GROMACS .gro file of C-alpha atoms in nm:
model
  335
    1MET     CA    1  -5.710  -2.896  -0.087
    2PRO     CA    2  -5.464  -2.608  -0.025
    3GLY     CA    3  -5.603  -2.257  -0.027
    4ILE     CA    4  -5.476  -1.916  -0.132
    5GLU     CA    5  -5.342  -1.858   0.221
    6GLU     CA    6  -5.095  -2.147   0.184
    7VAL     CA    7  -4.966  -2.003  -0.142
    8ALA     CA    8  -4.927  -1.661   0.022
    9ARG     CA    9  -4.729  -1.811   0.314
   10ALA     CA   10  -4.507  -2.012   0.077
   11THR     CA   11  -4.414  -1.702  -0.123
   12GLY     CA   12  -4.416  -1.440   0.155
   13VAL     CA   13  -4.668  -1.213  -0.014
   14SER     CA   14  -5.027  -1.116   0.060
   15THR     CA   15  -5.327  -1.314  -0.056
   16ALA     CA   16  -5.425  -1.013  -0.269
   17THR     CA   17  -5.091  -1.031  -0.450
   18VAL     CA   18  -5.134  -1.405  -0.502
   19SER     CA   19  -5.476  -1.342  -0.652
   20ARG     CA   20  -5.347  -1.069  -0.885
   21ALA     CA   21  -5.050  -1.281  -0.994
   22LEU     CA   22  -5.260  -1.585  -1.076
   23ARG     CA   23  -5.521  -1.378  -1.258
   24GLY     CA   24  -5.255  -1.210  -1.474
   25LEU     CA   25  -5.336  -0.861  -1.348
   26PRO     CA   26  -5.084  -0.574  -1.361
   27ASN     CA   27  -4.876  -0.427  -1.077
   28VAL     CA   28  -4.709  -0.758  -0.997
   29SER     CA   29  -4.340  -0.804  -1.081
   30ASP     CA   30  -4.239  -1.083  -1.316
   31LYS     CA   31  -4.028  -1.237  -1.039
   32THR     CA   32  -4.318  -1.240  -0.793
   33ARG     CA   33  -4.561  -1.367  -1.054
   34ALA     CA   34  -4.329  -1.657  -1.140
   35ALA     CA   35  -4.276  -1.743  -0.772
   36VAL     CA   36  -4.650  -1.742  -0.703
   37ARG     CA   37  -4.729  -1.961  -1.003
   38ARG     CA   38  -4.451  -2.202  -0.910
   39ALA     CA   39  -4.576  -2.228  -0.550
   40ALA     CA   40  -4.936  -2.276  -0.666
   41ASP     CA   41  -4.828  -2.559  -0.896
   42GLU     CA   42  -4.621  -2.727  -0.624
   43LEU     CA   43  -4.902  -2.703  -0.369
   44GLY     CA   44  -5.170  -2.803  -0.617
   45TYR     CA   45  -5.368  -2.483  -0.561
   46VAL     CA   46  -5.638  -2.404  -0.817
   47ALA     CA   47  -5.804  -2.063  -0.812
   48SER     CA   48  -6.180  -2.053  -0.801
   49SER     CA   49  -6.287  -1.943  -1.146
   50SER     CA   50  -6.632  -1.845  -1.019
   51ALA     CA   51  -6.494  -1.618  -0.749
   52SER     CA   52  -6.234  -1.465  -0.980
   53GLY     CA   53  -6.495  -1.413  -1.246
   54LEU     CA   54  -6.726  -1.232  -1.010
   55ALA     CA   55  -6.441  -1.006  -0.903
   56SER     CA   56  -6.326  -0.923  -1.254
   57GLY     CA   57  -6.656  -0.935  -1.441
   58ARG     CA   58  -6.510  -1.193  -1.679
   59THR     CA   59  -6.565  -1.560  -1.757
   60LEU     CA   60  -6.191  -1.640  -1.718
   61ALA     CA   61  -6.217  -1.848  -2.035
   62MET     CA   62  -6.063  -1.799  -2.379
   63GLY     CA   63  -6.230  -1.934  -2.691
   64VAL     CA   64  -6.004  -2.114  -2.937
   65VAL     CA   65  -6.149  -2.197  -3.279
   66VAL     CA   66  -5.964  -2.472  -3.466
   67PRO     CA   67  -6.051  -2.616  -3.809
   68SER     CA   68  -5.955  -2.968  -3.697
   69VAL     CA   69  -5.768  -3.146  -3.418
   70SER     CA   70  -5.624  -3.408  -3.654
   71ARG     CA   71  -5.328  -3.209  -3.785
   72TRP     CA   72  -4.991  -3.170  -3.620
   73PHE     CA   73  -4.973  -2.791  -3.655
   74TYR     CA   74  -5.308  -2.736  -3.486
   75THR     CA   75  -5.234  -2.968  -3.194
   76GLN     CA   76  -4.897  -2.802  -3.134
   77VAL     CA   77  -5.055  -2.456  -3.128
   78LEU     CA   78  -5.322  -2.579  -2.886
   79GLU     CA   79  -5.055  -2.716  -2.652
   80GLY     CA   80  -4.887  -2.377  -2.643
   81VAL     CA   81  -5.214  -2.193  -2.582
   82ASP     CA   82  -5.314  -2.434  -2.306
   83ALA     CA   83  -4.979  -2.399  -2.128
   84GLU     CA   84  -5.019  -2.021  -2.106
   85LEU     CA   85  -5.384  -2.031  -2.002
   86ARG     CA   86  -5.323  -2.286  -1.726
   87SER     CA   87  -5.046  -2.073  -1.579
   88ALA     CA   88  -5.288  -1.780  -1.565
   89SER     CA   89  -5.574  -1.989  -1.418
   90TYR     CA   90  -5.774  -1.941  -1.738
   91ASP     CA   91  -5.988  -2.206  -1.903
   92MET     CA   92  -5.977  -2.287  -2.272
   93ILE     CA   93  -6.306  -2.345  -2.454
   94LEU     CA   94  -6.224  -2.534  -2.771
   95PHE     CA   95  -6.447  -2.499  -3.076
   96ASN     CA   96  -6.351  -2.774  -3.319
   97LEU     CA   97  -6.508  -2.702  -3.655
   98GLY     CA   98  -6.415  -3.043  -3.792
   99GLY     CA   99  -6.440  -2.909  -4.145
  100HIS     CA  100  -6.817  -2.859  -4.111
  101ARG     CA  101  -6.960  -2.524  -4.219
  102GLY     CA  102  -7.258  -2.570  -3.988
  103ASP     CA  103  -7.034  -2.595  -3.683
  104ARG     CA  104  -6.868  -2.268  -3.780
  105GLU     CA  105  -7.204  -2.096  -3.793
  106ARG     CA  106  -7.293  -2.243  -3.452
  107VAL     CA  107  -6.973  -2.106  -3.302
  108PHE     CA  108  -7.001  -1.755  -3.440
  109HIS     CA  109  -7.378  -1.710  -3.424
  110ARG     CA  110  -7.450  -1.868  -3.086
  111SER     CA  111  -7.157  -1.958  -2.865
  112ILE     CA  112  -6.949  -1.643  -2.912
  113LEU     CA  113  -7.252  -1.414  -2.915
  114ARG     CA  114  -7.350  -1.551  -2.574
  115LYS     CA  115  -7.025  -1.406  -2.439
  116ARG     CA  116  -6.905  -1.735  -2.296
  117THR     CA  117  -6.544  -1.623  -2.344
  118ASP     CA  118  -6.331  -1.316  -2.276
  119ALA     CA  119  -6.115  -1.338  -2.589
  120LEU     CA  120  -6.094  -1.532  -2.913
  121LEU     CA  121  -5.799  -1.705  -3.076
  122ALA     CA  122  -5.847  -1.860  -3.420
  123LEU     CA  123  -5.617  -2.105  -3.595
  124CYS     CA  124  -5.565  -2.073  -3.972
  125LEU     CA  125  -5.908  -1.918  -4.026
  126ASP     CA  126  -6.026  -1.622  -4.223
  127PHE     CA  127  -6.344  -1.437  -4.124
  128THR     CA  128  -6.647  -1.337  -4.325
  129THR     CA  129  -6.767  -0.978  -4.322
  130GLU     CA  130  -7.053  -1.077  -4.091
  131GLU     CA  131  -6.819  -1.257  -3.851
  132ARG     CA  132  -6.589  -0.954  -3.836
  133GLU     CA  133  -6.885  -0.732  -3.752
  134GLN     CA  134  -6.995  -0.968  -3.474
  135LEU     CA  135  -6.647  -0.971  -3.321
  136SER     CA  136  -6.616  -0.591  -3.336
  137THR     CA  137  -6.949  -0.537  -3.161
  138LEU     CA  138  -6.855  -0.782  -2.884
  139GLY     CA  139  -6.525  -0.614  -2.816
  140HIS     CA  140  -6.341  -0.946  -2.781
  141PRO     CA  141  -5.962  -0.921  -2.808
  142THR     CA  142  -5.893  -1.141  -3.109
  143MET     CA  143  -5.585  -1.294  -3.268
  144VAL     CA  144  -5.512  -1.543  -3.543
  145VAL     CA  145  -5.234  -1.802  -3.545
  146GLY     CA  146  -5.119  -1.930  -3.883
  147GLY     CA  147  -5.125  -1.684  -4.169
  148PRO     CA  148  -5.212  -1.314  -4.203
  149VAL     CA  149  -5.577  -1.204  -4.201
  150LYS     CA  150  -5.678  -0.861  -4.328
  151GLY     CA  151  -5.782  -0.633  -4.046
  152LEU     CA  152  -5.677  -0.870  -3.766
  153ARG     CA  153  -5.356  -0.930  -3.576
  154SER     CA  154  -5.180  -1.259  -3.624
  155VAL     CA  155  -4.888  -1.465  -3.504
  156GLY     CA  156  -4.709  -1.662  -3.772
  157ILE     CA  157  -4.423  -1.697  -4.014
  158ASP     CA  158  -4.355  -1.499  -4.330
  159GLU     CA  159  -4.510  -1.748  -4.572
  160THR     CA  160  -4.359  -1.604  -4.889
  161SER     CA  161  -4.006  -1.560  -4.753
  162THR     CA  162  -4.008  -1.909  -4.601
  163ALA     CA  163  -4.113  -2.070  -4.930
  164TYR     CA  164  -3.856  -1.861  -5.116
  165THR     CA  165  -3.577  -1.990  -4.890
  166ALA     CA  166  -3.694  -2.351  -4.924
  167THR     CA  167  -3.703  -2.331  -5.304
  168SER     CA  168  -3.369  -2.148  -5.315
  169HIS     CA  169  -3.212  -2.436  -5.121
  170LEU     CA  170  -3.311  -2.674  -5.401
  171ILE     CA  171  -3.187  -2.432  -5.667
  172ALA     CA  172  -2.853  -2.387  -5.487
  173LEU     CA  173  -2.806  -2.764  -5.502
  174GLY     CA  174  -2.835  -2.745  -5.881
  175HIS     CA  175  -3.199  -2.839  -5.937
  176THR     CA  176  -3.377  -2.670  -6.226
  177ASP     CA  177  -3.677  -2.902  -6.267
  178ILE     CA  178  -3.874  -2.837  -5.949
  179ALA     CA  179  -4.236  -2.919  -5.866
  180HIS     CA  180  -4.454  -2.762  -5.600
  181LEU     CA  181  -4.702  -2.948  -5.380
  182GLY     CA  182  -4.946  -2.679  -5.270
  183GLY     CA  183  -5.192  -2.669  -4.985
  184GLU     CA  184  -5.533  -2.585  -5.124
  185ASP     CA  185  -5.776  -2.656  -4.844
  186GLU     CA  186  -6.134  -2.634  -4.726
  187GLU     CA  187  -6.353  -2.329  -4.771
  188GLY     CA  188  -6.325  -2.080  -4.487
  189LEU     CA  189  -5.962  -2.152  -4.399
  190ASN     CA  190  -5.690  -1.893  -4.437
  191SER     CA  191  -5.605  -1.899  -4.806
  192GLN     CA  192  -5.311  -1.663  -4.753
  193VAL     CA  193  -5.097  -1.952  -4.627
  194PRO     CA  194  -5.095  -2.162  -4.948
  195ILE     CA  195  -5.103  -1.849  -5.165
  196GLY     CA  196  -4.802  -1.700  -4.988
  197ARG     CA  197  -4.605  -2.024  -5.018
  198LEU     CA  198  -4.688  -2.053  -5.388
  199HIS     CA  199  -4.574  -1.694  -5.443
  200GLY     CA  200  -4.247  -1.763  -5.263
  201PHE     CA  201  -4.186  -2.066  -5.484
  202LYS     CA  202  -4.259  -1.874  -5.804
  203ASP     CA  203  -4.047  -1.575  -5.693
  204ALA     CA  204  -3.744  -1.797  -5.625
  205MET     CA  205  -3.781  -1.973  -5.961
  206ARG     CA  206  -3.820  -1.640  -6.144
  207ASP     CA  207  -3.517  -1.484  -5.973
  208ALA     CA  208  -3.310  -1.788  -6.074
  209GLY     CA  209  -3.430  -1.761  -6.434
  210LEU     CA  210  -3.611  -2.095  -6.414
  211PRO     CA  211  -3.949  -2.177  -6.567
  212VAL     CA  212  -4.247  -2.284  -6.354
  213ARG     CA  213  -4.429  -2.570  -6.521
  214PRO     CA  214  -4.804  -2.530  -6.449
  215GLU     CA  215  -4.852  -2.907  -6.462
  216TRP     CA  216  -4.592  -2.945  -6.185
  217VAL     CA  217  -4.782  -2.716  -5.945
  218ILE     CA  218  -5.025  -2.961  -5.786
  219PRO     CA  219  -5.262  -2.954  -5.485
  220GLY     CA  220  -5.171  -3.169  -5.186
  221GLY     CA  221  -5.440  -3.055  -4.944
  222PHE     CA  222  -5.199  -3.028  -4.649
  223SER     CA  223  -5.239  -3.402  -4.596
  224LEU     CA  224  -5.017  -3.707  -4.647
  225PRO     CA  225  -5.271  -3.927  -4.832
  226GLU     CA  226  -5.382  -3.654  -5.072
  227SER     CA  227  -5.028  -3.538  -5.149
  228ARG     CA  228  -4.908  -3.896  -5.199
  229ALA     CA  229  -5.185  -3.959  -5.452
  230ALA     CA  230  -5.120  -3.626  -5.628
  231MET     CA  231  -4.748  -3.694  -5.648
  232ASN     CA  232  -4.806  -4.043  -5.786
  233ARG     CA  233  -5.021  -3.894  -6.061
  234LEU     CA  234  -4.746  -3.645  -6.144
  235LEU     CA  235  -4.478  -3.915  -6.156
  236ASP     CA  236  -4.699  -4.124  -6.386
  237ARG     CA  237  -4.717  -3.847  -6.646
  238PRO     CA  238  -4.531  -3.913  -6.971
  239GLY     CA  239  -4.229  -3.696  -7.039
  240PRO     CA  240  -3.970  -3.544  -6.807
  241ARG     CA  241  -4.001  -3.571  -6.430
  242PRO     CA  242  -3.903  -3.315  -6.169
  243THR     CA  243  -3.578  -3.380  -5.987
  244ALA     CA  244  -3.698  -3.195  -5.675
  245VAL     CA  245  -4.018  -3.104  -5.494
  246PHE     CA  246  -4.097  -2.815  -5.262
  247ALA     CA  247  -4.391  -2.920  -5.046
  248GLY     CA  248  -4.589  -2.652  -4.862
  249SER     CA  249  -4.592  -2.860  -4.541
  250ASP     CA  250  -4.401  -3.153  -4.396
  251GLU     CA  251  -4.707  -3.378  -4.411
  252MET     CA  252  -4.725  -3.318  -4.785
  253ALA     CA  253  -4.350  -3.376  -4.809
  254PHE     CA  254  -4.399  -3.715  -4.639
  255GLY     CA  255  -4.654  -3.794  -4.908
  256ALA     CA  256  -4.404  -3.701  -5.181
  257ILE     CA  257  -4.136  -3.925  -5.027
  258LEU     CA  258  -4.376  -4.218  -5.008
  259ALA     CA  259  -4.491  -4.159  -5.366
  260ALA     CA  260  -4.129  -4.171  -5.483
  261GLY     CA  261  -4.099  -4.510  -5.316
  262ASP     CA  262  -4.422  -4.621  -5.482
  263ARG     CA  263  -4.264  -4.552  -5.819
  264GLY     CA  264  -3.928  -4.710  -5.740
  265LEU     CA  265  -3.748  -4.377  -5.705
  266ARG     CA  266  -3.487  -4.301  -5.440
  267VAL     CA  267  -3.480  -3.991  -5.221
  268PRO     CA  268  -3.264  -3.788  -5.270
  269GLU     CA  269  -3.082  -3.964  -5.558
  270ASP     CA  270  -3.379  -3.947  -5.793
  271LEU     CA  271  -3.596  -3.689  -5.616
  272SER     CA  272  -3.506  -3.427  -5.356
  273VAL     CA  273  -3.785  -3.319  -5.120
  274ILE     CA  274  -3.813  -3.021  -4.883
  275GLY     CA  275  -4.104  -2.915  -4.662
  276ILE     CA  276  -4.213  -2.658  -4.405
  277ASP     CA  277  -4.277  -2.718  -4.032
  278ASP     CA  278  -4.020  -2.955  -3.875
  279HIS     CA  279  -4.296  -3.199  -3.785
  280ASP     CA  280  -4.228  -3.451  -3.508
  281TYR     CA  281  -4.174  -3.716  -3.777
  282ALA     CA  282  -3.948  -3.502  -3.999
  283ALA     CA  283  -3.624  -3.636  -3.855
  284GLY     CA  284  -3.748  -3.995  -3.894
  285PHE     CA  285  -3.811  -3.930  -4.263
  286GLY     CA  286  -3.475  -3.756  -4.296
  287LEU     CA  287  -3.668  -3.456  -4.425
  288THR     CA  288  -3.501  -3.126  -4.501
  289THR     CA  289  -3.744  -2.857  -4.388
  290MET     CA  290  -3.805  -2.499  -4.285
  291ALA     CA  291  -3.853  -2.531  -3.910
  292GLN     CA  292  -4.111  -2.326  -3.725
  293ASP     CA  293  -4.240  -2.350  -3.366
  294PRO     CA  294  -4.623  -2.366  -3.355
  295PHE     CA  295  -4.619  -2.435  -2.978
  296GLU     CA  296  -4.448  -2.100  -2.918
  297GLN     CA  297  -4.678  -1.927  -3.167
  298GLY     CA  298  -4.980  -2.044  -2.969
  299ALA     CA  299  -4.820  -1.944  -2.639
  300THR     CA  300  -4.728  -1.599  -2.776
  301ALA     CA  301  -5.081  -1.531  -2.899
  302ALA     CA  302  -5.231  -1.642  -2.567
  303ARG     CA  303  -4.988  -1.422  -2.370
  304ILE     CA  304  -5.078  -1.118  -2.577
  305LEU     CA  305  -5.451  -1.170  -2.521
  306LEU     CA  306  -5.406  -1.239  -2.149
  307ASP     CA  307  -5.196  -0.923  -2.107
  308GLU     CA  308  -5.463  -0.716  -2.281
  309LEU     CA  309  -5.736  -0.865  -2.064
  310ALA     CA  310  -5.523  -0.768  -1.763
  311GLY     CA  311  -5.515  -0.405  -1.879
  312ALA     CA  312  -5.210  -0.384  -2.105
  313GLU     CA  313  -5.215  -0.159  -2.408
  314PRO     CA  314  -5.354  -0.357  -2.705
  315ARG     CA  315  -5.087  -0.466  -2.951
  316ALA     CA  316  -5.147  -0.296  -3.284
  317THR     CA  317  -4.923  -0.512  -3.503
  318SER     CA  318  -4.883  -0.877  -3.590
  319VAL     CA  319  -4.599  -1.097  -3.464
  320ARG     CA  320  -4.353  -1.248  -3.711
  321SER     CA  321  -4.226  -1.585  -3.590
  322PRO     CA  322  -3.877  -1.711  -3.679
  323VAL     CA  323  -3.800  -1.998  -3.916
  324SER     CA  324  -3.476  -2.181  -3.992
  325LEU     CA  325  -3.354  -2.417  -4.262
  326VAL     CA  326  -3.284  -2.767  -4.125
  327VAL     CA  327  -3.090  -2.973  -4.378
  328ARG     CA  328  -3.126  -3.351  -4.358
  329SER     CA  329  -3.087  -3.637  -4.603
  330SER     CA  330  -3.388  -3.576  -4.832
  331THR     CA  331  -3.212  -3.313  -5.044
  332ALA     CA  332  -2.897  -3.346  -5.255
  333PRO     CA  333  -2.766  -3.229  -5.594
  334PRO     CA  334  -2.939  -3.388  -5.893
  335ARG     CA  335  -2.767  -3.682  -6.059
   0.00000   0.00000   0.00000
């Protein structure tokens, strides 16, 4: 197996510089750091985490707490985090809560308290008062991806503005009877995401002078099966039907499209549908959506934490990620 000396010879720098570059420490130029990482990848060199840890007093591991690994958004964020950590010779310790409250208590009361990680990145989670106190006493650099959390830095989109733009797209097409598939989810997750998207929907309807029907604001649970069932129940109601649906995620939008088919309705002729995410399957469904980049959000959060562990000044503010409207065939003017 190649050693650090081979990487140093390939890049023309000292072994000390190679070590600093691969550990993400300061006083190494971006050009040199990139050259060292490229040479290490080409040669197949892997830094010894035990040796680096002894030198830095760290574990060279970042804890990542995820509510589940079954959803597209979470897996995309994890891919972005992993890409950044691998390039810095850091390990990722994944804590998958799997929706179980007991696993969350295990993570925060035992694993993190044992200082098995140098930093913590949480996906779409809020923290209890006790958990916040534990994190503050440990001194772990901490960030959240996916929704704002009071008192903590986050990387994510503007939930309210994104939902406002999505709803406004439907209104601009001429729709006035619009339903909202919301994302109420499990206890302990970041409630600011579905709340912000609901507020954006209501704000757009209010500014257009349109009423929000309470019976047309329905929970979809951020999942295809649950949103499909909820949308079927809505379409089975007696009386007028919505001509358009704003879904708080693409997976819920897929459920709405399938429910329309269940009831013999055509998309977009009978029902226009818009979502948020630009899921890998969005183009296949012809789904109009507000596109975000969870891979880059994960990578950005990991970079910030790695820079701070390397001695950079801690970032005091959150990062607002860009979104863009992608128009496909699932939205059109009402008949």
